[in-house]
Amino acid sequence: VTRMNNVINIRTCTSCDVLKNIRQFPYAKNEETLDSKGNPYRRYICKDCYSKKKCEQRRIRINKRRFDIKNDLACEMCTYSRERDGDYFVTDNLQFHHHEDNKSYNIADMWNMPIKRIKQEIAKCTVLCMLCHGFVTAQERKEVNKGI
C-alpha cells in the first residue's frame, strides 16, 4: 500500500475481492462528489465488476421486456399461446415475420428501444411460432426461386 498526498491509492473490490489501484474504481456520479474525508468519492466495485454487473442488469431487463410482450401473443397460424398451451408455452418459440417490405428494424435487435417503437414494428408483422415461421419462410423461398 502506497500513499500519495496522505491518501491510500489501493482498494479491495467488494465484488471480486482483489486489491487494485484506486484508479480502477470509477467515480460515483462525478468528481465533485466527496467522501467523508473530502476526497472524490469512488465506488467500491472495480470498473470490470461494475461493467459486468451493469451488463447483467441490462440482460435481465431486456429478457423481462421480451417475456412481457410475447407472453400475451399467439401464433396466427396454429394458435400456439400461453392460453392454449399453458405450462408447455415458451415465449422464445414465438417469432415475428415481416410479410411485406416494410421492415424498419429486426425486432430481435430492438429490445432495448422504447416499448412503443417495438410494438409499432410488431404491428407490421405476423406472429408465428418457430415451426409455422419455418414453413411460411420455406413457402416464400419456393415462390421466389420459381421466378429465377
Short mmCIF file of C-alpha atoms in Angstrom, two decimals, residues 14-146:
data_model
loop_
_atom_site.label_atom_id
_atom_site.label_comp_id
_atom_site.label_asym_id
_atom_site.label_seq_id
_atom_site.Cartn_x
_atom_site.Cartn_y
_atom_site.Cartn_z
CA THR A 14 -16.06 -5.71 -2.77
CA SER A 15 -17.21 -7.84 -5.68
CA CYS A 16 -14.09 -9.75 -6.81
CA ASP A 17 -12.15 -9.26 -3.56
CA VAL A 18 -8.98 -8.25 -5.46
CA LEU A 19 -6.62 -5.49 -4.33
CA LYS A 20 -6.44 -2.87 -7.12
CA ASN A 21 -5.17 0.63 -7.77
CA ILE A 22 -7.72 3.28 -6.82
CA ARG A 23 -7.88 4.36 -10.48
CA GLN A 24 -9.61 1.05 -11.23
CA PHE A 25 -12.62 2.27 -9.22
CA PRO A 26 -14.84 4.73 -11.12
CA TYR A 27 -16.06 7.96 -9.59
CA ALA A 28 -19.60 7.77 -8.32
CA LYS A 29 -21.73 10.38 -10.13
CA ASN A 30 -18.88 12.86 -10.71
CA GLU A 31 -15.56 14.05 -9.32
CA GLU A 32 -17.27 16.73 -7.21
CA THR A 33 -18.99 14.11 -5.02
CA LEU A 34 -16.81 13.85 -1.92
CA ASP A 35 -16.42 11.15 0.70
CA SER A 36 -16.29 11.84 4.46
CA LYS A 37 -12.58 12.74 4.21
CA GLY A 38 -13.12 15.29 1.44
CA ASN A 39 -11.69 13.09 -1.33
CA PRO A 40 -13.55 12.44 -4.61
CA TYR A 41 -15.92 9.52 -3.89
CA ARG A 42 -15.12 6.35 -5.80
CA ARG A 43 -17.19 3.19 -6.00
CA TYR A 44 -16.16 0.13 -4.01
CA ILE A 45 -16.64 -2.10 -7.05
CA CYS A 46 -13.87 -2.02 -9.69
CA LYS A 47 -14.56 -1.00 -13.31
CA ASP A 48 -14.56 -4.59 -14.54
CA CYS A 49 -17.02 -5.84 -11.91
CA TYR A 50 -19.20 -2.74 -12.28
CA SER A 51 -19.38 -3.26 -16.04
CA LYS A 52 -20.29 -6.95 -15.62
CA LYS A 53 -22.97 -6.02 -13.08
CA LYS A 54 -24.48 -3.41 -15.44
CA CYS A 55 -24.45 -5.87 -18.37
CA GLU A 56 -26.23 -8.48 -16.25
CA GLN A 57 -28.85 -5.94 -15.13
CA ARG A 58 -29.41 -4.91 -18.75
CA ARG A 59 -29.74 -8.54 -19.87
CA ILE A 60 -32.31 -9.22 -17.15
CA ARG A 61 -34.29 -6.07 -18.07
CA ILE A 62 -34.32 -6.98 -21.77
CA ASN A 63 -35.36 -10.60 -21.10
CA LYS A 64 -38.22 -9.41 -18.87
CA ARG A 65 -39.37 -6.95 -21.54
CA ARG A 66 -39.28 -9.66 -24.23
CA PHE A 67 -41.19 -12.07 -21.97
CA ASP A 68 -43.82 -9.45 -21.04
CA ILE A 69 -44.53 -8.62 -24.70
CA LYS A 70 -44.50 -12.18 -26.08
CA ASN A 71 -46.39 -13.75 -23.16
CA ASP A 72 -49.74 -12.36 -24.37
CA LEU A 73 -49.25 -13.20 -28.06
CA ALA A 74 -50.24 -16.30 -30.04
CA CYS A 75 -49.19 -17.90 -33.31
CA GLU A 76 -51.55 -16.65 -36.02
CA MET A 77 -51.47 -19.99 -37.87
CA CYS A 78 -51.69 -22.71 -35.21
CA THR A 79 -52.76 -20.59 -32.18
CA TYR A 80 -49.78 -21.71 -30.06
CA SER A 81 -50.11 -19.50 -26.94
CA ARG A 82 -49.92 -19.32 -23.15
CA GLU A 83 -53.72 -19.54 -23.03
CA ARG A 84 -53.91 -22.69 -25.16
CA ASP A 85 -50.71 -24.49 -24.15
CA GLY A 86 -50.29 -23.40 -20.53
CA ASP A 87 -47.05 -24.64 -18.97
CA TYR A 88 -45.85 -26.00 -22.33
CA PHE A 89 -45.78 -22.48 -23.79
CA VAL A 90 -42.31 -20.92 -24.21
CA THR A 91 -42.16 -17.27 -25.25
CA ASP A 92 -38.90 -17.81 -27.15
CA ASN A 93 -40.81 -20.04 -29.60
CA LEU A 94 -42.79 -17.06 -30.90
CA GLN A 95 -41.21 -15.16 -33.77
CA PHE A 96 -42.14 -12.12 -35.82
CA HIS A 97 -42.49 -12.49 -39.59
CA HIS A 98 -42.34 -9.35 -41.70
CA HIS A 99 -44.67 -10.27 -44.54
CA GLU A 100 -44.17 -7.09 -46.58
CA ASP A 101 -41.16 -4.96 -47.42
CA ASN A 102 -41.99 -2.54 -44.61
CA LYS A 103 -39.32 -3.68 -42.18
CA SER A 104 -37.64 -0.83 -40.30
CA TYR A 105 -35.79 -2.97 -37.78
CA ASN A 106 -35.14 -6.58 -36.94
CA ILE A 107 -37.24 -6.98 -33.78
CA ALA A 108 -34.58 -9.16 -32.17
CA ASP A 109 -32.32 -6.08 -32.20
CA MET A 110 -34.97 -3.73 -30.78
CA TRP A 111 -35.47 -4.97 -27.22
CA ASN A 112 -33.53 -2.07 -25.72
CA MET A 113 -35.64 0.50 -27.60
CA PRO A 114 -38.81 2.14 -26.25
CA ILE A 115 -41.79 -0.23 -25.96
CA LYS A 116 -43.93 1.99 -28.19
CA ARG A 117 -41.41 1.62 -31.02
CA ILE A 118 -41.19 -2.15 -30.56
CA LYS A 119 -44.98 -2.50 -30.67
CA GLN A 120 -45.14 -0.37 -33.84
CA GLU A 121 -42.73 -2.76 -35.53
CA ILE A 122 -44.59 -5.83 -34.20
CA ALA A 123 -47.82 -4.42 -35.68
CA LYS A 124 -46.21 -4.77 -39.14
CA CYS A 125 -45.58 -8.47 -38.52
CA THR A 126 -47.37 -11.75 -38.37
CA VAL A 127 -46.73 -13.52 -35.05
CA LEU A 128 -45.78 -17.13 -35.71
CA CYS A 129 -44.36 -20.00 -33.68
CA MET A 130 -40.99 -21.21 -34.88
CA LEU A 131 -42.47 -24.20 -36.75
CA CYS A 132 -45.04 -22.14 -38.63
CA HIS A 133 -42.44 -19.43 -39.30
CA GLY A 134 -40.15 -22.02 -40.86
CA PHE A 135 -43.00 -23.31 -43.02
CA VAL A 136 -44.02 -19.80 -44.21
CA THR A 137 -40.41 -18.84 -44.94
CA ALA A 138 -39.85 -22.05 -46.93
CA GLN A 139 -43.01 -21.39 -48.97
CA GLU A 140 -41.89 -17.82 -49.71
CA ARG A 141 -38.46 -19.05 -50.82
CA LYS A 142 -40.07 -21.59 -53.16
CA GLU A 143 -42.12 -18.79 -54.77
CA VAL A 144 -39.02 -16.60 -55.18
CA ASN A 145 -36.99 -19.50 -56.65
CA LYS A 146 -39.75 -20.24 -59.21
#
